[in-house]
Short mmCIF file of C-alpha atoms in Angstrom, two decimals:
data_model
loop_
_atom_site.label_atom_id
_atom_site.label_comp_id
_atom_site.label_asym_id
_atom_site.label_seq_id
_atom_site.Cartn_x
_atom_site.Cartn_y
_atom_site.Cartn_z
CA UNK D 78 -9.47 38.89 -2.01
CA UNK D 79 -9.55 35.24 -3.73
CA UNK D 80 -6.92 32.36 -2.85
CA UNK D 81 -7.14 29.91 -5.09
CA UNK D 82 -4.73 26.95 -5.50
CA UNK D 83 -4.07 23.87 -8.09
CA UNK D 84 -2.13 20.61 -7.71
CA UNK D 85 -1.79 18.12 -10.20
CA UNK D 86 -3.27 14.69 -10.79
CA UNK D 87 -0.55 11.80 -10.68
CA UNK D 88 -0.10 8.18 -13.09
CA UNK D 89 1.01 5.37 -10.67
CA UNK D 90 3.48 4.06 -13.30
CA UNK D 91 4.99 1.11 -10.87
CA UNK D 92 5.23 -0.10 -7.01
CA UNK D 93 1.43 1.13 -6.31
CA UNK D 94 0.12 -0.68 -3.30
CA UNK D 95 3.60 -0.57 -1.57
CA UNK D 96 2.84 2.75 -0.08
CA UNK D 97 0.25 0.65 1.72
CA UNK D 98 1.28 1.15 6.04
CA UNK D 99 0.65 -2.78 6.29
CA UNK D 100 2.98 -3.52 4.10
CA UNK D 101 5.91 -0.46 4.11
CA UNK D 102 5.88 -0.96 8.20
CA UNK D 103 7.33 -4.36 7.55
CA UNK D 104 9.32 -4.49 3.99
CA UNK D 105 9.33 -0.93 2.91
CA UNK D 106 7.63 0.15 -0.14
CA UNK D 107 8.98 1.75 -3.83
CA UNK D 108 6.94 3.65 -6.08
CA UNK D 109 7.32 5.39 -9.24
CA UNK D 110 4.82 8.19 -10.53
CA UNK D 111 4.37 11.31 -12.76
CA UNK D 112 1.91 13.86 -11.98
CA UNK D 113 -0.13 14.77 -15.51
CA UNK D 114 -1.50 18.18 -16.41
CA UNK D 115 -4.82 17.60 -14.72
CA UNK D 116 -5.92 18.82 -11.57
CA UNK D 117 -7.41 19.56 -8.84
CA UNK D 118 -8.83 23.12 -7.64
CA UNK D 119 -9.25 25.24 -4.88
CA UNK D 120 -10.79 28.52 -4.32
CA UNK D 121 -11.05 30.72 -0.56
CA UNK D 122 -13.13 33.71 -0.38
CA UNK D 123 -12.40 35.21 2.96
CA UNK D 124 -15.68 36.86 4.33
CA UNK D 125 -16.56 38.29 7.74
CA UNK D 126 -20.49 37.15 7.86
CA UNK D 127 -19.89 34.27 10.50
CA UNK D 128 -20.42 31.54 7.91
CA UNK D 129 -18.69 28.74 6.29
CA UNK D 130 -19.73 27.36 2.90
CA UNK D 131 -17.96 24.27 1.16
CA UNK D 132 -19.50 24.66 -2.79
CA UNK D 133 -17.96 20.95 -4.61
CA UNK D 134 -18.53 22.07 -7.75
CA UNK D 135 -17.92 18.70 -10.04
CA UNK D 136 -20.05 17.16 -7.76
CA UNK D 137 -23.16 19.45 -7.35
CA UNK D 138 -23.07 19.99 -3.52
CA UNK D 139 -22.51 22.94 -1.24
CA UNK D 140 -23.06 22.93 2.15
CA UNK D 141 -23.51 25.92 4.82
CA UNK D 142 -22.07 25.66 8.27
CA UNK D 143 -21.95 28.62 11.26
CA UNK D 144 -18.42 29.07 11.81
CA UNK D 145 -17.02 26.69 14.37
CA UNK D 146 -13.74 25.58 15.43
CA UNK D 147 -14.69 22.27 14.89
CA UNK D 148 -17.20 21.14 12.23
CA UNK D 149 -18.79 17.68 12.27
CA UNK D 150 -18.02 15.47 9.69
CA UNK D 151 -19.62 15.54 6.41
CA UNK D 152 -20.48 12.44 4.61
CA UNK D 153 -20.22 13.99 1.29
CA UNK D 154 -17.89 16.52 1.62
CA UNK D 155 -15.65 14.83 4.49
CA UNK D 156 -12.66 15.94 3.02
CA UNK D 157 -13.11 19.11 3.55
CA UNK D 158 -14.79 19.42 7.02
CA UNK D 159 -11.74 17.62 8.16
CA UNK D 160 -9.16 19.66 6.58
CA UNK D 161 -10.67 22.23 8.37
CA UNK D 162 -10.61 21.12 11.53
CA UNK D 163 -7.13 20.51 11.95
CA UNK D 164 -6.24 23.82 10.13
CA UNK D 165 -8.23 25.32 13.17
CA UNK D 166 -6.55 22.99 15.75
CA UNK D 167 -3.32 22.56 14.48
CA UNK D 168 -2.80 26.60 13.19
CA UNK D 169 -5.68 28.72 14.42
CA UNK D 170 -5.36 28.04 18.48
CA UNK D 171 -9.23 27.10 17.85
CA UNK D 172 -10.18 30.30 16.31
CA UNK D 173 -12.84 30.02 13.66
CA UNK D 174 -12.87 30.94 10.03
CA UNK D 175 -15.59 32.64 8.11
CA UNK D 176 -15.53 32.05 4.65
CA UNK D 177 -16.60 30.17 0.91
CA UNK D 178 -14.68 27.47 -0.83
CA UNK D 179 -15.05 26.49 -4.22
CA UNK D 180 -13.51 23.33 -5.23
CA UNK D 181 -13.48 21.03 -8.20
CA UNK D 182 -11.52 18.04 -10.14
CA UNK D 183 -10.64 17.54 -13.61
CA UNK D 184 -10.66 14.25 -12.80
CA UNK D 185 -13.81 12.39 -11.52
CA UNK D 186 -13.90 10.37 -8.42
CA UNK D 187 -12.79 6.78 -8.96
CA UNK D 188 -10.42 7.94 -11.29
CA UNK D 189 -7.56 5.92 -10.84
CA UNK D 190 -5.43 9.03 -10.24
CA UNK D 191 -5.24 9.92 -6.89
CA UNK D 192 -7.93 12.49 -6.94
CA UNK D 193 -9.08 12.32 -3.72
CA UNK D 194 -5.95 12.83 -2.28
CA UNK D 195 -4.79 15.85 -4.63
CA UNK D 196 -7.83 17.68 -3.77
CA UNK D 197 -6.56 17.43 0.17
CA UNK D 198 -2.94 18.24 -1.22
CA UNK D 199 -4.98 21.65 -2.76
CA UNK D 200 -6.97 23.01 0.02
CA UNK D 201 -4.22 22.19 2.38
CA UNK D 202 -2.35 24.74 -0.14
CA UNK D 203 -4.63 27.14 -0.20
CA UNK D 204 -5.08 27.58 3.15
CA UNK D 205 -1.11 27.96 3.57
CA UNK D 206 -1.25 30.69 1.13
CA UNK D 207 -4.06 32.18 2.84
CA UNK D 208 -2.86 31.93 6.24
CA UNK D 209 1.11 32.59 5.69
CA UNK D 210 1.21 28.50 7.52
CA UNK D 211 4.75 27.18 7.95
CA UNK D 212 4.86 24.50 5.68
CA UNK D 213 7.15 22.81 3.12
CA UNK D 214 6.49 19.93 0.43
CA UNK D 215 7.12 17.28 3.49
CA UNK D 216 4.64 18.95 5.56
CA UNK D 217 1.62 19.70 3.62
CA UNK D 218 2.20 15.93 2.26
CA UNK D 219 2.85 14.51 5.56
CA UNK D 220 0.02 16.56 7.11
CA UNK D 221 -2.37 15.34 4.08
CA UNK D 222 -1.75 12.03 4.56
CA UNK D 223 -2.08 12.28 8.75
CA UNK D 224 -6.02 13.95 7.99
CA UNK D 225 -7.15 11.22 5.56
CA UNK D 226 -5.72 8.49 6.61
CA UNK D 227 -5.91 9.15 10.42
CA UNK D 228 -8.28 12.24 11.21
CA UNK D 229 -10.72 10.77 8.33
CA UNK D 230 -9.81 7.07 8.89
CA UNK D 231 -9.66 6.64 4.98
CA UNK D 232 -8.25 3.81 4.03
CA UNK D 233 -5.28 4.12 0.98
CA UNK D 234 -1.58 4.30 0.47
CA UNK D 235 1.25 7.33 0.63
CA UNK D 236 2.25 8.04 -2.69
CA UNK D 237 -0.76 10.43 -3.98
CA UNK D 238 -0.13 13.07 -1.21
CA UNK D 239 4.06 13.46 -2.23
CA UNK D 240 2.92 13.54 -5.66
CA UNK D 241 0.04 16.12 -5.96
CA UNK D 242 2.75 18.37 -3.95
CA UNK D 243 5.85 17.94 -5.34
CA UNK D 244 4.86 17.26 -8.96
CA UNK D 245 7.12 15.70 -11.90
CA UNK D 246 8.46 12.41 -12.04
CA UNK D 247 9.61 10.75 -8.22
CA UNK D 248 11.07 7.50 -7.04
CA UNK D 249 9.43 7.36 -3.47
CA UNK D 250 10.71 5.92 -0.79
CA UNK D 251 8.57 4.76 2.31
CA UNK D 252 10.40 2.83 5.38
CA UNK D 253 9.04 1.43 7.81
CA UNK D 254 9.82 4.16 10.81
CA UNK D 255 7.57 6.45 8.41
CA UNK D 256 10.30 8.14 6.85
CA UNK D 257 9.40 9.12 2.90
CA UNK D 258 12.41 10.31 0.81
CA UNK D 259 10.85 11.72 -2.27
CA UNK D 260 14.07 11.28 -5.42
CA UNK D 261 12.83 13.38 -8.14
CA UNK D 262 13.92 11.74 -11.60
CA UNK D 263 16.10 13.97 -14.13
CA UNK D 264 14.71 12.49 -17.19
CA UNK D 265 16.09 14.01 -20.03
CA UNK D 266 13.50 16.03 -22.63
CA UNK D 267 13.61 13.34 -25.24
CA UNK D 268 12.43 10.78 -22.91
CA UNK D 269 9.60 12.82 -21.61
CA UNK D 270 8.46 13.58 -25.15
CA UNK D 271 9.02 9.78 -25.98
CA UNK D 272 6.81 8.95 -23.48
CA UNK D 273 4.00 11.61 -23.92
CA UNK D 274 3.93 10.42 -27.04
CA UNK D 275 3.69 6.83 -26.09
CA UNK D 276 0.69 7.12 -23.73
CA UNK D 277 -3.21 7.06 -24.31
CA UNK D 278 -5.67 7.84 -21.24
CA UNK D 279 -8.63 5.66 -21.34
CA UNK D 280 -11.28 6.27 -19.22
CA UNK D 281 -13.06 3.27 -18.40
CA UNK D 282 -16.46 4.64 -17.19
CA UNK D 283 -16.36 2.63 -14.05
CA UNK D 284 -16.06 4.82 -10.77
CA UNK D 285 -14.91 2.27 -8.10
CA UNK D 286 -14.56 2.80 -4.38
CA UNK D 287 -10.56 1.89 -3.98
CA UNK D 288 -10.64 2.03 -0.26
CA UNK D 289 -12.40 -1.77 -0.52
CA UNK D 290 -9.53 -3.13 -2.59
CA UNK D 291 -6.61 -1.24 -0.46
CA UNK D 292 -8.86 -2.91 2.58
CA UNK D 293 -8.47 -6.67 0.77
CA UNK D 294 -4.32 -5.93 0.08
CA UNK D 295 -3.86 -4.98 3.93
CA UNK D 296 -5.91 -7.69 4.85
CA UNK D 297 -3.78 -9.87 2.61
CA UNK D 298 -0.52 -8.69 4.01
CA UNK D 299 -1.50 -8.82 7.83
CA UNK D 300 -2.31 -12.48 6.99
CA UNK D 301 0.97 -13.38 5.07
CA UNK D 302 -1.47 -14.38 2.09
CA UNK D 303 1.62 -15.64 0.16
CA UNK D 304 0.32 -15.34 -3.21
CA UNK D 305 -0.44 -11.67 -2.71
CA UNK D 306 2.45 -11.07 -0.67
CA UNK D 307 4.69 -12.41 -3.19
CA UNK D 308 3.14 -10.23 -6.28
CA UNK D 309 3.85 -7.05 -3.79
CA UNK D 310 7.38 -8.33 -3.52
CA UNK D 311 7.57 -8.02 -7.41
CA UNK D 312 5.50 -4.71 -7.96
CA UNK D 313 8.33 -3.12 -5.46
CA UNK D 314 11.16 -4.76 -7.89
CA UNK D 315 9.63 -3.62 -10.97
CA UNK D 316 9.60 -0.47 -9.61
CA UNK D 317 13.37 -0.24 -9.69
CA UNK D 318 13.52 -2.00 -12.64
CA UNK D 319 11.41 0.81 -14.24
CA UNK D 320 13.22 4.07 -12.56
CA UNK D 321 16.29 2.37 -14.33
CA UNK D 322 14.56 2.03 -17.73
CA UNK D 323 12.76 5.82 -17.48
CA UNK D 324 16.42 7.12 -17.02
CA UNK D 325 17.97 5.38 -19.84
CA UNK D 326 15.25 5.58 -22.27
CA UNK D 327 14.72 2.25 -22.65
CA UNK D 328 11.33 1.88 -23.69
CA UNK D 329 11.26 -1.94 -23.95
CA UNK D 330 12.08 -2.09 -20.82
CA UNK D 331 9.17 0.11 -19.75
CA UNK D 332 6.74 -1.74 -21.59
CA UNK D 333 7.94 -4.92 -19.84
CA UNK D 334 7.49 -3.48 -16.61
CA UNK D 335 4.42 -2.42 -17.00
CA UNK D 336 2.65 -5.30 -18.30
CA UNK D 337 4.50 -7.57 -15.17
CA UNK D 338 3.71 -4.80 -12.94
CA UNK D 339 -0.20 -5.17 -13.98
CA UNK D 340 -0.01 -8.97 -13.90
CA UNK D 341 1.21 -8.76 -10.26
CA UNK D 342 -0.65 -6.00 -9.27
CA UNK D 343 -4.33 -8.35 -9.93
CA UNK D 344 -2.64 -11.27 -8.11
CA UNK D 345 -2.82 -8.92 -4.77
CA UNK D 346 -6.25 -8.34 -4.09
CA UNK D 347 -9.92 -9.23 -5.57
CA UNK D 348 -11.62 -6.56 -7.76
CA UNK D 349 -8.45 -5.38 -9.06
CA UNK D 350 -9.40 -6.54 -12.47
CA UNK D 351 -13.25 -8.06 -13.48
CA UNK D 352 -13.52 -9.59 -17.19
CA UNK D 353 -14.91 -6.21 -18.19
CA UNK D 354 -10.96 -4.81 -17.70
CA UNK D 355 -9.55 -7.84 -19.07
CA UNK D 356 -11.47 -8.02 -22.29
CA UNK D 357 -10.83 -4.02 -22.54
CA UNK D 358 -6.92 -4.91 -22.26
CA UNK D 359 -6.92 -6.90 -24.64
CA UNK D 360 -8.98 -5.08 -26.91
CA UNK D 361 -6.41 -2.41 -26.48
CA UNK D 362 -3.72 -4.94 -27.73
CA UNK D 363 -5.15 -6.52 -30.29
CA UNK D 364 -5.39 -2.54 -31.64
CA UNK D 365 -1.62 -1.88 -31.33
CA UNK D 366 -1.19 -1.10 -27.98
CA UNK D 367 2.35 -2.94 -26.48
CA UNK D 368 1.23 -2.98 -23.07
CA UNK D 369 -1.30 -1.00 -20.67
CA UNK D 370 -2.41 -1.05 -16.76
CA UNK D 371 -5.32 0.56 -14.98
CA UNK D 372 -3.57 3.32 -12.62
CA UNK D 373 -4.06 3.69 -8.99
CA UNK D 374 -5.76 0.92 -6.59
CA UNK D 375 -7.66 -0.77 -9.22
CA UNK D 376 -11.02 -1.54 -10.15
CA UNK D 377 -11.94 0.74 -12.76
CA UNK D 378 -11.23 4.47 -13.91
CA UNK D 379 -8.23 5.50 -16.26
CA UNK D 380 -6.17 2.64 -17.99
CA UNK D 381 -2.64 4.05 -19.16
CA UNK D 382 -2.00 2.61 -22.70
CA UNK D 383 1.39 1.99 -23.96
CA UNK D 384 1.96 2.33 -27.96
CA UNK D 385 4.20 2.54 -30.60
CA UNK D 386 3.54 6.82 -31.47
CA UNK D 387 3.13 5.72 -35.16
CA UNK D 388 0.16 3.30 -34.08
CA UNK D 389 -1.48 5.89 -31.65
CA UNK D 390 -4.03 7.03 -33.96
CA UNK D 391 -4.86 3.24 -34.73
CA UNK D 392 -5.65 2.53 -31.12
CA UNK D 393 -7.48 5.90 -30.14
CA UNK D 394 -9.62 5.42 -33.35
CA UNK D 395 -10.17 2.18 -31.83
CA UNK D 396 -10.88 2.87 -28.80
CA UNK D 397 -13.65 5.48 -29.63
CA UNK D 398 -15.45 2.21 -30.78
CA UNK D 399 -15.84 1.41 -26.61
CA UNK D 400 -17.89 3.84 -24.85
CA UNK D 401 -15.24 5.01 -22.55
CA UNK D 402 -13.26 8.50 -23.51
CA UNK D 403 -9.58 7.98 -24.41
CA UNK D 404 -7.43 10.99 -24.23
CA UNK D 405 -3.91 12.15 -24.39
CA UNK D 406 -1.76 13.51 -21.83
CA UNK D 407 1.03 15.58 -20.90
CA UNK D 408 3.19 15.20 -17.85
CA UNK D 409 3.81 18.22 -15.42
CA UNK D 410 7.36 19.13 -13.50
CA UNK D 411 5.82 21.31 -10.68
CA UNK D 412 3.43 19.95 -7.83
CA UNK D 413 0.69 22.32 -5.87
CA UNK D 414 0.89 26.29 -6.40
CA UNK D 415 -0.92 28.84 -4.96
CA UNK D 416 -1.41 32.54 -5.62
CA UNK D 417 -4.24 35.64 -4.24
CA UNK D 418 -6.11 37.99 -6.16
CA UNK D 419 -6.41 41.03 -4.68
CA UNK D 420 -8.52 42.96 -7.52
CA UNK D 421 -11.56 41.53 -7.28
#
């Protein structure tokens, strides 16, 4: 028997950095995102030999453990040591498991688009298939957030857990008693295709280690840096402002919001942007491009490019120049699934 599970990748299109606990707990945070048809994977093999093995695939490391109902932590593969251990605790009454996982990312680490996250959003799902587990969209997000950010003591925000498992298009919601409300956005077909055939991934080549920037914004906000507290202020209100565009199609709009929202978002933390980012955005404009941003924390990995469609071979051409990989993309409508194999 094989369990294997998927859940998709996400673009931070506005309001990243308000899912930040430092600063939802005392304003409340809005973000808008749209989970992409990359992802990350998850496969159990069940076996009765009294081992555990954890095989990262994308990353070239396995790792063998006697099975335990509590494993220590793993510096390389932490996520998913700690995932298991509150499966165990939380589900198993402290009963071990024996048995091989297989994971990997279409995404690499550093990405930009919540990868780390979607991968817990993934195993958490495969071990609810495998284990008939009582849990819902809230819960597995909920409960993927609670491991990393508590269990793991990773720092990061809220959005990428609600978005690798309930997939499509979302307004979140986060208030400050830790209530999300996760508003999925009708968006009619046109303006998906409009959009899909607006956008251009461009992978920067740069890997960075988001937890240090999300470290410098709470930092910021615990010391009512105004500056940076201000520029959250207006990454939450272009946030709205963009929902309300999306809906109505109005592209200008979009564009708008996301070149404020990417002026704002460097104005809350150091690193966000280097010269290396800000030469590549403009490189990207001077090609065509209306307006871009780099998605998630900062830093590096994937910039989302905005274009006229007629000018989209223009910029890509162009952008084959850098030695980063641009690519296209398609947006999802379903988060996480799961299924078994029985013939194997």
């Amino acid at each position: 028997m094989l369990i294997r599970s998927k859940a998709p990748l996400r673009l931070g299109l506005a309001g990243g950095g308000t899912d930040i606990a430092a600063y939802y707990n005392l304003f409340g945070g809005f973000v808008l995102n749209a989970t992409i048809d990359m992802y990350a994977h998850c496969t159990i093999e069940p076996s009765n030999n009294g081992k555990i093995i954890f095989n990262a695939a994308d990353l070239d490391t396995s790792e063998e453990y006697e099975a335990s109902p509590s494993l220590p932590r793993s510096e390389a593969l932490c996520l998913h040591t700690g995932i298991y251990n509150r499966i165990i605790a939380d589900f198993c009454k402290n009963k071990p498991l024996s048995f091989k996982m297989t994971t990997y990312s279409d995404a690499p680490a550093g990405s930009g688009l919540g990868s780390s996250s979607t991968m817990v959003v993934a195993i958490l799902k495969a071990f609810t298939e495998w284990l008939n587990l009582p849990l819902g969209e809230y819960d597995i997000a909920s409960l993927a957030y609670k491991i990393e950010r508590e269990d793991l003591n990773l720092a990061g925000g809220k959005q990428d857990q609600y978005a690798a498992t309930f997939g499509g298009f979302n307004f979140m919601e986060f208030d400050k008693n830790e209530k999300v409300i996760v508003n999925p956005l009708r968006l009619k077909r046109w303006i998906r295709n409009e959009l899909e055939a607006s956008l251009i991934l461009y992978y920067t080549g740069l890997s960075r280690e988001s937890a240090n920037i999300i470290k410098n914004q709470i930092e910021n906000t615990k010391q009512h840096n105004t500056k940076s507290m201000e520029n959250m202020h207006e990454l939450k209100r272009q946030a709205v402002i963009m929902k309300e565009a999306l809906l109505k199609g109005d592209f200008s709009a979009f564009s708008d919001c996301l070149l404020k929202g990417w002026q704002a978002k460097k104005n809350t933390a150091q690193a966000i942007s280097s010269n290396f980012l800000d030469d590549l955005y403009q490189y990207a404009l001077d090609a065509g491009a209306k307006s871009a941003k780099i998605s998630g924390a900062g830093g590096g990995g994937f910039m989302m490019i905005y274009c006229d469609p007629c000018d989209k071979i223009k910029v890509l051409n162009a952008l084959k120049k850098k030695e980063g990989r641009a690519q296209t993309t398609s947006f999802t409508e379903t988060g996480t699934q799961s299924w078994t194999i029985y013939n194997t």
